[in-house]
Short mmCIF file of C-alpha atoms in Angstrom, two decimals:
data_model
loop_
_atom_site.label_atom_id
_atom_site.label_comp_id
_atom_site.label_asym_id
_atom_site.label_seq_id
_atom_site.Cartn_x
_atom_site.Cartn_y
_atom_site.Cartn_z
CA UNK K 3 -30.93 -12.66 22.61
CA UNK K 4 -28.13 -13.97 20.44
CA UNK K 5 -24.49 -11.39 20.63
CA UNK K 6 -22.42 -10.60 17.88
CA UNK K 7 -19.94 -12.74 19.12
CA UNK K 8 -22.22 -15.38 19.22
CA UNK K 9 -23.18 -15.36 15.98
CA UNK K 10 -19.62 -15.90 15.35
CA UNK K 11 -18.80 -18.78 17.02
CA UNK K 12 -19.42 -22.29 14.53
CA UNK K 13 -21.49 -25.11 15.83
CA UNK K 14 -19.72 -28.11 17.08
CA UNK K 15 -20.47 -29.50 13.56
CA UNK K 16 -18.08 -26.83 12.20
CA UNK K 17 -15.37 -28.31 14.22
CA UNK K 18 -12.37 -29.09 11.70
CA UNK K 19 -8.39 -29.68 11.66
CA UNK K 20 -5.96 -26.12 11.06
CA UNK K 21 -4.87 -28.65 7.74
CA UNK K 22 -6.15 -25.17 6.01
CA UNK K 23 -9.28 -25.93 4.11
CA UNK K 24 -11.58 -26.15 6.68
CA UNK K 25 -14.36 -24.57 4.89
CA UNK K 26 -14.88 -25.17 1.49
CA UNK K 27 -17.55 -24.37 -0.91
CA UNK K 28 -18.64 -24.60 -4.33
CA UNK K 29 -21.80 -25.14 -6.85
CA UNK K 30 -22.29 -28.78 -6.32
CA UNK K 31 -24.70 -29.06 -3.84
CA UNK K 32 -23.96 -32.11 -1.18
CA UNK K 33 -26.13 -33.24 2.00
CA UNK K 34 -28.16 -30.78 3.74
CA UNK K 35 -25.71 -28.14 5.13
CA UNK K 36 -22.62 -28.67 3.24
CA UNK K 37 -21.68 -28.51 -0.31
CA UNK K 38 -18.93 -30.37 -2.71
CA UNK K 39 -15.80 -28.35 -3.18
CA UNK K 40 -13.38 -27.76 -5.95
CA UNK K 41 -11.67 -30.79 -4.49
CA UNK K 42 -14.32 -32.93 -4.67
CA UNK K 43 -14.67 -33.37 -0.47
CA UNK K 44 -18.00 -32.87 0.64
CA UNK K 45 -17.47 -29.33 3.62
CA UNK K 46 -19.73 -27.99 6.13
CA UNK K 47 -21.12 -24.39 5.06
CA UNK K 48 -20.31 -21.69 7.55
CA UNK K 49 -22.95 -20.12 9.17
CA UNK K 50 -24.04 -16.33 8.64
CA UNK K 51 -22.33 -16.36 5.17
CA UNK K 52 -24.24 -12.58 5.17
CA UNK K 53 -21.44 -11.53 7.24
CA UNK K 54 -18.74 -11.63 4.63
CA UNK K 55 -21.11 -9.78 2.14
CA UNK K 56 -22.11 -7.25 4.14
CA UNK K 57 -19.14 -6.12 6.35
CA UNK K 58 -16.73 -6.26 3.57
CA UNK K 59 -18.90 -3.98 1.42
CA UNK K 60 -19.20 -1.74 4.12
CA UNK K 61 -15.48 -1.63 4.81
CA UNK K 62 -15.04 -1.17 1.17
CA UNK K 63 -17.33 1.94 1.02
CA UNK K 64 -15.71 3.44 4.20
CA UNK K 65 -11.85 2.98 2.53
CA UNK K 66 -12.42 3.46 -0.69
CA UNK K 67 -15.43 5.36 -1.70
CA UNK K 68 -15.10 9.12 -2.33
CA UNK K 69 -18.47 10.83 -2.16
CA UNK K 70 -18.61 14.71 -1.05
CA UNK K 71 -20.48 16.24 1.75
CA UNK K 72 -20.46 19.52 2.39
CA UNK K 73 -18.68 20.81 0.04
CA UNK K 74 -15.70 18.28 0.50
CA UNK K 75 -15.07 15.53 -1.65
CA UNK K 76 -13.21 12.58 0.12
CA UNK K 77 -13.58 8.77 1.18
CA UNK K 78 -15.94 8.40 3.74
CA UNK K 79 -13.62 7.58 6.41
CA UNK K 80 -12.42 11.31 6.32
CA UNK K 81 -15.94 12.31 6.56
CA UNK K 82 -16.29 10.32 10.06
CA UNK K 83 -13.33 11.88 10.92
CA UNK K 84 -14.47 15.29 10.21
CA UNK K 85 -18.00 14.32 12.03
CA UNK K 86 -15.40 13.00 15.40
CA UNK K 87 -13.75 16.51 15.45
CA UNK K 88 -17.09 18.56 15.42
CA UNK K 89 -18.34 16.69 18.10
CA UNK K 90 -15.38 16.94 20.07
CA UNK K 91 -14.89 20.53 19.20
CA UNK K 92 -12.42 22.45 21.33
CA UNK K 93 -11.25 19.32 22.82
CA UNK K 94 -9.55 17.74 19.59
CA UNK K 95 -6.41 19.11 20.66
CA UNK K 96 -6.72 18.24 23.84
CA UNK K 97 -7.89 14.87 22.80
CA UNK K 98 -4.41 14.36 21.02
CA UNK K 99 -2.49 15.83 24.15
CA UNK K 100 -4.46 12.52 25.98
CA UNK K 101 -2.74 10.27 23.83
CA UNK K 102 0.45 11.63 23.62
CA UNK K 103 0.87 11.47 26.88
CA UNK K 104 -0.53 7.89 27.22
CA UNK K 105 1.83 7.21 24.56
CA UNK K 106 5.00 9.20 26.78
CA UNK K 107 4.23 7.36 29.82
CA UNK K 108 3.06 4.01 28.50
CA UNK K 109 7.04 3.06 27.52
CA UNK K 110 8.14 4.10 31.51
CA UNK K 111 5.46 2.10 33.04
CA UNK K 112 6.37 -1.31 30.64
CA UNK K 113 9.54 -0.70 30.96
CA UNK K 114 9.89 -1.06 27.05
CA UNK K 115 11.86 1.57 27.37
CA UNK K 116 15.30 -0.21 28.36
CA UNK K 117 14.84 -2.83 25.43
CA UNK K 118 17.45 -1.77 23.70
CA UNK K 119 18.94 1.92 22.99
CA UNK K 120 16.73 2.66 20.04
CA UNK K 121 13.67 2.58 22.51
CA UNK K 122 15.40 4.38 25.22
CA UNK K 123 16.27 7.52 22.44
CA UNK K 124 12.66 7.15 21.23
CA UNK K 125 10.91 7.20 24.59
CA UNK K 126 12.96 10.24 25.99
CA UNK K 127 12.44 11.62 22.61
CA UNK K 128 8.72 11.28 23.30
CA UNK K 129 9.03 13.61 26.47
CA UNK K 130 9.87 16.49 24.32
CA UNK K 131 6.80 15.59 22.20
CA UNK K 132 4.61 15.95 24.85
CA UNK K 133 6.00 19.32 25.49
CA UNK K 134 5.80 20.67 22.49
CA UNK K 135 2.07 18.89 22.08
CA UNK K 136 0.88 20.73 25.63
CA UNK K 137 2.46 24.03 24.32
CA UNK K 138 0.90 23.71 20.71
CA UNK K 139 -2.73 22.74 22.11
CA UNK K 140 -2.50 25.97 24.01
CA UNK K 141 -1.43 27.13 21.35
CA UNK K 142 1.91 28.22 22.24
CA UNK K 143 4.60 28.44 19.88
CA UNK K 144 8.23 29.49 21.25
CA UNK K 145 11.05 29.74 19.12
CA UNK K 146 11.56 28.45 16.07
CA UNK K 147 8.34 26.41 16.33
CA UNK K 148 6.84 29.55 15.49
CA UNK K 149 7.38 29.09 12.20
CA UNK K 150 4.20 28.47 10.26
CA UNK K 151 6.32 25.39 8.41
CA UNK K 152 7.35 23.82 11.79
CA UNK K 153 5.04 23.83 14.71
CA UNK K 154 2.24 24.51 13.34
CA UNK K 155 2.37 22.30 10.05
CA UNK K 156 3.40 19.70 12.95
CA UNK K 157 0.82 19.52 15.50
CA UNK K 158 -2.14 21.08 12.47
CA UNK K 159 -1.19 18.56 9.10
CA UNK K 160 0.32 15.68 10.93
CA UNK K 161 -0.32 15.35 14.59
CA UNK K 162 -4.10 15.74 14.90
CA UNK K 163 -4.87 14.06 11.58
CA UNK K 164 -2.91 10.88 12.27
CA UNK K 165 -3.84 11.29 16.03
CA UNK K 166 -7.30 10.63 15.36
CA UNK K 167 -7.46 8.82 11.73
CA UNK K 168 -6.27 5.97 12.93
CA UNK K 169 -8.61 4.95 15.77
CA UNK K 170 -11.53 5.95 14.03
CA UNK K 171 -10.16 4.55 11.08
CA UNK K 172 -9.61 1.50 13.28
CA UNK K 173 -12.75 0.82 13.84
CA UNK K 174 -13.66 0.14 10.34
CA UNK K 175 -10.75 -1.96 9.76
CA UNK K 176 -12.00 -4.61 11.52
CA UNK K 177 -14.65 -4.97 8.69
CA UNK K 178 -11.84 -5.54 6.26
CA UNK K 179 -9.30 -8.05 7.75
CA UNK K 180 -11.87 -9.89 10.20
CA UNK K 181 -14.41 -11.47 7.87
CA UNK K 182 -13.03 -12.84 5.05
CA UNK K 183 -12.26 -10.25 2.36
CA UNK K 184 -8.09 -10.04 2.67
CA UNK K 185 -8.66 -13.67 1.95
CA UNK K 186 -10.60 -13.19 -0.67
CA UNK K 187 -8.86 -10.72 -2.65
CA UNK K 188 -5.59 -12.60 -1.73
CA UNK K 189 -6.09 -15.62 -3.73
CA UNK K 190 -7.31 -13.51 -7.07
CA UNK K 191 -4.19 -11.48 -6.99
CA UNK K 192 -2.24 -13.74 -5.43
CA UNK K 193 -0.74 -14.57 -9.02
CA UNK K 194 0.10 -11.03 -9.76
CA UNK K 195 1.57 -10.22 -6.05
CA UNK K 196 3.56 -13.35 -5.48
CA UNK K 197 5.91 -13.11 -8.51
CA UNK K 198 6.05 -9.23 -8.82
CA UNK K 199 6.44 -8.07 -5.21
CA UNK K 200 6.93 -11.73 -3.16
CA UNK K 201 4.21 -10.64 -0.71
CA UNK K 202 0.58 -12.71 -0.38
CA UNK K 203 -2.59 -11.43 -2.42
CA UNK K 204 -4.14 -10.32 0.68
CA UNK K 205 -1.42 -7.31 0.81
CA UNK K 206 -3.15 -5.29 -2.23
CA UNK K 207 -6.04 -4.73 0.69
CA UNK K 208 -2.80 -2.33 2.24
CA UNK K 209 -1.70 -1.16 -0.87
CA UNK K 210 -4.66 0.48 -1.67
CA UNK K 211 -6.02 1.18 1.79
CA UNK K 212 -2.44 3.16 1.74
CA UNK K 213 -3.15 5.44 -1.55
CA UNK K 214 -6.81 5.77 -0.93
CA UNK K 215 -6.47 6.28 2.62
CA UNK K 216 -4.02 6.52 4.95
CA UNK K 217 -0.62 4.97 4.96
CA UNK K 218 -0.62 5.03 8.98
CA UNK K 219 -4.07 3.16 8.56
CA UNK K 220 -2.34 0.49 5.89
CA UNK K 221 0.49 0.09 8.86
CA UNK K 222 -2.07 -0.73 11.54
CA UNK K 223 -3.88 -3.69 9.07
CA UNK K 224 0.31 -4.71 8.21
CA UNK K 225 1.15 -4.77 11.92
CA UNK K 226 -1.82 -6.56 13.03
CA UNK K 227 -2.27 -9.40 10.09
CA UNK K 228 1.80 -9.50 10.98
CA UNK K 229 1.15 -10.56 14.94
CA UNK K 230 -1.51 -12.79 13.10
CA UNK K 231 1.02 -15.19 11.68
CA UNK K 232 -0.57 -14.29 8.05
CA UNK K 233 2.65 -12.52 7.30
CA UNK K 234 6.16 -13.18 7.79
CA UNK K 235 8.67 -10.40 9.14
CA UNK K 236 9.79 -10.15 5.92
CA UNK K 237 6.52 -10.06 3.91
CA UNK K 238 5.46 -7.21 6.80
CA UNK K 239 8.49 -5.27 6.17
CA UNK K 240 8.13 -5.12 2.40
CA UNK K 241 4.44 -4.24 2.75
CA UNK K 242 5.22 -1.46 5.21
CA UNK K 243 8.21 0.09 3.44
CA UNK K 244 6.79 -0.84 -0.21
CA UNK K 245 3.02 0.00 -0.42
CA UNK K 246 2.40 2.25 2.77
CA UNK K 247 2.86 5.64 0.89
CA UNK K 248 0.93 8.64 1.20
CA UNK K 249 -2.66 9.09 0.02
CA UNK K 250 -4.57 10.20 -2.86
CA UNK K 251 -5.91 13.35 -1.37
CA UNK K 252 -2.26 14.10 -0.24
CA UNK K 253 -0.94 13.80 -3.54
CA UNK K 254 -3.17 16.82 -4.90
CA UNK K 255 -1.79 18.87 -2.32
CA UNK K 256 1.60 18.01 -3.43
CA UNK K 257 0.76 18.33 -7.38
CA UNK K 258 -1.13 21.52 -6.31
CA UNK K 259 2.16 23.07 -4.91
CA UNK K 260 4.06 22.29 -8.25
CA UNK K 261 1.95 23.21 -10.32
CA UNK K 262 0.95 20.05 -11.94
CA UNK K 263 -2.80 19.72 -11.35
CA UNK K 264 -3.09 20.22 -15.11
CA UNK K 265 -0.93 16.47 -15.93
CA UNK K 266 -2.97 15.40 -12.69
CA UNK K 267 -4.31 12.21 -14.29
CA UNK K 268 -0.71 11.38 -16.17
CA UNK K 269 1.09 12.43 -12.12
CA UNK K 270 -1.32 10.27 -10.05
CA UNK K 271 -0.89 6.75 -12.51
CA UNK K 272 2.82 7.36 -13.17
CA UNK K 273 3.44 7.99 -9.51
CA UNK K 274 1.37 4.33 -8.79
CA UNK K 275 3.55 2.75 -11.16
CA UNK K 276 6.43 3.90 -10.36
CA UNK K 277 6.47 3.87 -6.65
CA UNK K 278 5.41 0.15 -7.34
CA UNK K 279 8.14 -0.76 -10.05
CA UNK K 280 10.63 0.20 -7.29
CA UNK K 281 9.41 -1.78 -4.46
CA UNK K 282 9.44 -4.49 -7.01
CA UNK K 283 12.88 -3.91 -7.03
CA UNK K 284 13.86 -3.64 -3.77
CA UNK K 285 12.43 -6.56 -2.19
CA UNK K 286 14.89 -8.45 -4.39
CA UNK K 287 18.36 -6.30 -3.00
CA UNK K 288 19.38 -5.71 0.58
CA UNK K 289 18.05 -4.56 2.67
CA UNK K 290 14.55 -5.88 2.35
CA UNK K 291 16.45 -9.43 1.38
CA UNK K 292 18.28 -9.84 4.41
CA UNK K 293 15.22 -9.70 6.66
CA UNK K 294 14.12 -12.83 8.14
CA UNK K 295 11.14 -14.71 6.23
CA UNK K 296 9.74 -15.98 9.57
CA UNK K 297 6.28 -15.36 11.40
CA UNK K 298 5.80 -13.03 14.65
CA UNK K 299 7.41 -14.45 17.49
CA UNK K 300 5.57 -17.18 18.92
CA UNK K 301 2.57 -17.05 16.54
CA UNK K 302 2.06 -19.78 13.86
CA UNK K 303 2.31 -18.95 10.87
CA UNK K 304 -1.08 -19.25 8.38
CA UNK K 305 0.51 -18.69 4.82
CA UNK K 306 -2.09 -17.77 2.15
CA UNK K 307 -3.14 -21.08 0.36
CA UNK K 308 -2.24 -21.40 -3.25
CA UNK K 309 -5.09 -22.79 -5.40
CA UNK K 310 -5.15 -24.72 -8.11
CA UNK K 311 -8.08 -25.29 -10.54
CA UNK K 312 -11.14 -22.37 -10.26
CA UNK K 313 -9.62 -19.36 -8.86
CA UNK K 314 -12.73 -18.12 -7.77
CA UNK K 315 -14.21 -21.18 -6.30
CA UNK K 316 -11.24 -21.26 -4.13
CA UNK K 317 -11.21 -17.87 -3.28
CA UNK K 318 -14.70 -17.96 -1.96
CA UNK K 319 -13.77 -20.87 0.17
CA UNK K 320 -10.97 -19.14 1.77
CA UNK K 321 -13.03 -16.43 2.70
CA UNK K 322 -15.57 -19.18 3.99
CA UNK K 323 -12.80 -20.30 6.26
CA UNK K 324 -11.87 -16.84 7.36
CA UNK K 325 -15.80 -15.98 7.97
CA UNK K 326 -16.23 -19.21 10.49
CA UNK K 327 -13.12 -18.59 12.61
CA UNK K 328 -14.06 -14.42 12.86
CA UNK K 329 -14.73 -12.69 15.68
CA UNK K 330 -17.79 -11.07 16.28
CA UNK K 331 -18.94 -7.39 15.27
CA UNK K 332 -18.50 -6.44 18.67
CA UNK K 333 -15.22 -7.95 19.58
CA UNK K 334 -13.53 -7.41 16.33
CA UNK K 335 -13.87 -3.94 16.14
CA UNK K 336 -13.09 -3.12 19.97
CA UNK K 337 -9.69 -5.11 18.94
CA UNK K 338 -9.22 -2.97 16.11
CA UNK K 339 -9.59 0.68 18.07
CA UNK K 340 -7.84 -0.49 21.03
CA UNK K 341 -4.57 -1.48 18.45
CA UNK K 342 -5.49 2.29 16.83
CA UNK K 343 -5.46 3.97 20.11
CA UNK K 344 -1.76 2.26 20.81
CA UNK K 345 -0.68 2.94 17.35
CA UNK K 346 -1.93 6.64 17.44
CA UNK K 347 -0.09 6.73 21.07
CA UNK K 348 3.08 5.49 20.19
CA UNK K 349 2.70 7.51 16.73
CA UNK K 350 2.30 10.82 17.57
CA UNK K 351 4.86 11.34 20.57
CA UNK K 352 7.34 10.54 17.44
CA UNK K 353 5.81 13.13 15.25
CA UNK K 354 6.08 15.79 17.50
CA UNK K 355 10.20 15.18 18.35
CA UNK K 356 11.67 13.27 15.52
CA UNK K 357 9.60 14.71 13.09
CA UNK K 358 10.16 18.51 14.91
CA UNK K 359 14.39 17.29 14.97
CA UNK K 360 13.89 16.87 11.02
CA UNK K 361 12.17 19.70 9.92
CA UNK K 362 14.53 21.92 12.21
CA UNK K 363 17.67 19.93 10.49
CA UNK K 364 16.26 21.06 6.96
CA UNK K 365 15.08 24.43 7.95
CA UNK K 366 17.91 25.99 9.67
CA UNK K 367 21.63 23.75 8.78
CA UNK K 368 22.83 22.76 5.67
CA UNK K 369 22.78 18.92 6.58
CA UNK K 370 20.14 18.09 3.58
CA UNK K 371 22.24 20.35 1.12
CA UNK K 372 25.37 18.51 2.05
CA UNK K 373 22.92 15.00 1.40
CA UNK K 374 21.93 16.33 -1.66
CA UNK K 375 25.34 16.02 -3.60
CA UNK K 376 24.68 12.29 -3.52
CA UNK K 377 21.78 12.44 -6.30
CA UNK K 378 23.70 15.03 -8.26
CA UNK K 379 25.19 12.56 -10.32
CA UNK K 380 22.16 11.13 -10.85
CA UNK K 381 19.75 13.90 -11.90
CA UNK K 382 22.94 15.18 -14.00
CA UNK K 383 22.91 11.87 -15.48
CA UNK K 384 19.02 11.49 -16.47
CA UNK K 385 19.09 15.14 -17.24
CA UNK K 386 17.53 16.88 -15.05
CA UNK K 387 17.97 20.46 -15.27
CA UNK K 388 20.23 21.89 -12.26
CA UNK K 389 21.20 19.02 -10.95
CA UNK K 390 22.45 20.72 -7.21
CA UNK K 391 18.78 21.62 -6.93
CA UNK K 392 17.19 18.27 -7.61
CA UNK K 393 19.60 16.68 -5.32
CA UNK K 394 18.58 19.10 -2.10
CA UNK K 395 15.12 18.99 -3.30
CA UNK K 396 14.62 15.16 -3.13
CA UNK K 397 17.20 14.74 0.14
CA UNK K 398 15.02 16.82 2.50
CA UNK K 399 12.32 14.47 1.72
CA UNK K 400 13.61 12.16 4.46
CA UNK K 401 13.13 14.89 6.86
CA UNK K 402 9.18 15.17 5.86
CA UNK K 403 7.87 13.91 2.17
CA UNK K 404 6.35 17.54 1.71
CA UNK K 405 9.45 19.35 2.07
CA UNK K 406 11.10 18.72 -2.00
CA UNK K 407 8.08 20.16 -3.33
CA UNK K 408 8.25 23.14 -1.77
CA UNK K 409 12.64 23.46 -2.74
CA UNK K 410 11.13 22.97 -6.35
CA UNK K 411 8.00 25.34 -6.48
CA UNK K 412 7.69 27.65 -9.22
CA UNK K 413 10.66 26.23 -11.21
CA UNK K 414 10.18 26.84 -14.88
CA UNK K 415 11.56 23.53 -15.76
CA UNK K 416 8.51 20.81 -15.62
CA UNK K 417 10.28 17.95 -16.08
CA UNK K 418 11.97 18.79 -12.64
CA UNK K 419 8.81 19.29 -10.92
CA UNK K 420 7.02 16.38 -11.82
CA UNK K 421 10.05 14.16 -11.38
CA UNK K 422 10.38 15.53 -7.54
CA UNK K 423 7.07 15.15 -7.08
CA UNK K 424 6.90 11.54 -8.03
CA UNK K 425 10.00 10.89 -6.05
CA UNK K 426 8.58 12.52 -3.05
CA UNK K 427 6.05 9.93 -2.76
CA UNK K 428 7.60 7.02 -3.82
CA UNK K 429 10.55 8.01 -1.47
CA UNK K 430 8.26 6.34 1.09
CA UNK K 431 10.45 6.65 4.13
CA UNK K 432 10.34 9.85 6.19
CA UNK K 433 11.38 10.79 9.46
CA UNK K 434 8.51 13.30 10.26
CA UNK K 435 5.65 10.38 10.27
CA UNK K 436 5.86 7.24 8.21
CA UNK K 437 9.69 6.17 10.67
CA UNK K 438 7.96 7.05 13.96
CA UNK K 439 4.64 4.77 12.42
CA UNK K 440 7.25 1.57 11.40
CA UNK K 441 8.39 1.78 14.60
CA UNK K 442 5.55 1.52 16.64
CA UNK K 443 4.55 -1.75 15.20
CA UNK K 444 6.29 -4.75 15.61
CA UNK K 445 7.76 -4.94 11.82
CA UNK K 446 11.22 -5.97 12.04
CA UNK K 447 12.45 -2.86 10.27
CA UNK K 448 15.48 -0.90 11.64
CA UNK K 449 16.12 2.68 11.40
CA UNK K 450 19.40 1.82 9.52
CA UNK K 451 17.83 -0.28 7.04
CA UNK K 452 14.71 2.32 6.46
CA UNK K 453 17.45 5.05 5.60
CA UNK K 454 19.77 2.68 2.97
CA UNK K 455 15.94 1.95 1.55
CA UNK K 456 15.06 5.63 1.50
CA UNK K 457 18.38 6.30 -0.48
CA UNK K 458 17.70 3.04 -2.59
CA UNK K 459 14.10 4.24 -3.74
CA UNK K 460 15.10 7.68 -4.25
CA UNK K 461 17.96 7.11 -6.87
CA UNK K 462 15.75 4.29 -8.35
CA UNK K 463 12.59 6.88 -8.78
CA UNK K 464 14.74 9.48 -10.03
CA UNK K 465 16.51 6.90 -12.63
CA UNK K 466 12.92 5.70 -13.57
CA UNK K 467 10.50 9.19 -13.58
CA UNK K 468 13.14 11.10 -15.18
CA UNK K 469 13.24 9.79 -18.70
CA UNK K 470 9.14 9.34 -18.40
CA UNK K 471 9.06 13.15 -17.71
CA UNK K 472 11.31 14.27 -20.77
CA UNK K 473 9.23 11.71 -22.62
CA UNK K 474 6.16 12.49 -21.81
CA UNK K 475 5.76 16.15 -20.94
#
């Protein structure tokens, strides 16, 4: 009986140099088992071509089809999800207390956890996570975690969901960056990535795995095409602190809160534009500029092919090439879960104490109103009305991206709203999730440059959405 894996593996005939066009294919037809490329060289076909055509579509239905069931509308990803925590039941939370501890003691046991200071804060940090994850599954609150906007939204909104989204949602991945569709995709958009956002084609497959799904599900395809070689730190970093913003689904909540569902289709585009016009600009200022263009740490590094002549023809090819060198279905998505189940580890520990240190900064002290006075200017400039609001509202998003709409909701002025809604998701950077994600990879992004980025894309959304708003509304 043939494996999955063995169905992967090419024939010795398939046997080529890494000169990067291994596998080429085209119309002309040459001997039997090959075909003439757009280069005019005669190339072996890879075997199981079916592979590429039917895993990607798959992938592509899981990410980014919404269908509903049961009443709920969502991608079908989510519904998996949902099917995951029936089955499990009573033991989700307990499930999530499994890998926060795994994540806690993982750090002790490497001994990751004297590489440098950052590390050691993050791994004691992750102690008081667990605590506060074995006192929530029990579902103990003490203390200010009692508060319905701290413990709870914690461990409910944020630790279970990203807990168990991204190994499930891990599983699937594989489907997308194994068998040839990043490729794919990357050389048809490569001309509209490259010069706009200095990144490969093969990063719009994060970008919109990010606003369809789930940005801690884009991080996980970042991280692992990263230790790949088919990014560079650089390209990585911009990906992760450019593209990997909150989801669709997520976005209602926030419009619902605001009252905005009625400019829902004008909120949802704007908000895709803008949050993209920024990162356009900041990959071309520090900090993003200053980090090093150079491929993981001992790791070659593959850089996406550019293609002259028929587009098309070459993307095909490139996905050829991908196809041949893929792992099985087997292998490639036990890869992908066990990289979820350390992401989700390392993850939610973070949640639970950096996020909780956040939310109990903008809850109870006046560090975020303090913040605030450095967007005054700016929303006094572009006009927005109260300008001491605005800036509070959009500097607590660093503590969690939620947070400004609620400082905001129920304002009569709408131009307000919608600008600190936009600006809470193009803000990107939070401490409550998206910081504690970045970190757990292996994207060479510090926690100093992720704040002077946060305070870049803020002022740049709020110079941008502002004027739209009053123009618009």
């Amino acid at each position: 009986m043939t494996t999955p894996d063995a169905l992967a593996a090419p024939g010795p005939e398939d046997a080529r140099t890494s000169s990067g066009d291994e596998y080429f294919t085209g119309s002309a037809t040459g001997r039997a088992g090959s075909v003439i490329g757009a280069d005019g060289t005669e190339r072996a076909i890879p075997p199981h071509r079916w592979r590429f055509l039917l895993y990607s579509a798959i992938g592509l239905a899981m990410f980014f089809v919404s269908i509903e069931i049961g009443g709920k509308s969502t991608i079908l990803v989510d519904h998996v999800l949902t099917l995951v925590q029936r089955v499990l039941g009573a033991a989700v939370p307990w499930v999530v207390v499994a890998l926060v501890a795994f994540g806690t003691i993982r750090p002790f046991v490497t001994g990751s956890w004297r590489k440098g200071a950052l590390r050691t804060v993050f791994a004691l940090a992750n102690v008081v996570g667990l605590v506060v994850a074995v006192c929530a599954a029990a579902g103990y609150y003490p203390g200010p975690l009692a508060n319905p906007d701290i413990g709870p939204f914690l461990w409910e909104k944020l630790a279970i969901p990203v807990g168990l989204i991204v190994p499930v949602g891990a599983v699937f991945l594989a489907l997308l960056i194994n068998y040839g569709l990043m490729e794919f995709v990357g050389v048809l958009v490569q001309p509209i990535m490259r010069p706009l956002w200095k990144v490969p084609g093969r990063a719009a497959v994060d970008a919109v795995a990010s606003f369809v799904g789930s940005y801690s599900l884009a991080l996980l395809i970042t991280d692992k095409v990263y230790r790949e070689g088919r990014y560079t730190g650089r390209e990585a970093a911009i990906i992760a602190t450019g593209f990997s913003t909150v989801s669709a689904t997520f976005m209602v909540i926030v419009a619902s809160t605001l009252d905005l569902m009625h400019h829902w289709t004008l909120y949802f585009f704007l908000t895709l534009v803008v949050t993209f016009a920024v990162t356009a600009i900041t990959v071309r200022i520090p900090p993003l500029r200053g980090v090093p263009d150079e491929p993981f740490e001992g790791v070659d590094h593959a850089p996406e092919p550019v293609p002259t002549g028929n587009r098309f023809a070459h993307a095909w090819d490139e996905a050829m090439r991908a196809l041949a060198g893929a792992p099985g279905l087997v292998r490639g998505t036990w890869s992908t879960f066990k990289d979820g189940v350390l992401m989700s580890s390392a993850i939610v520990p973070s949640i639970l104490s950096i996020g909780l240190a956040g939310l109990l900064l903008a809850t109870y002290t006046p560090v975020f109103d303090l913040i605030g006075w450095i967007f005054v200017p700016v929303a006094a400039l572009v006009g927005l009305p109260e300008p001491a609001l605005a800036g509070k509202a959009v500097a607590v998003g660093i503590a969690e991206m939620f947070l400004p709409a609620t400082v905001v909701a129920g304002h009569e002025s709408e131009v307000l709203r919608f600008t600190v809604g936009v600006t809470a998701v193009s803000q990107i950077v939070f401490f409550s999730a998206l910081v504690p994600s970045i970190l757990a990879t292996s994207i060479p992004v510090s926690v100093g440059r992720l704040v002077i980025l946060w305070l870049e894309r803020v002022i740049l959304t709020i110079l941008i959405t502002a004027p739209l708003a009053h123009l618009l509304l």
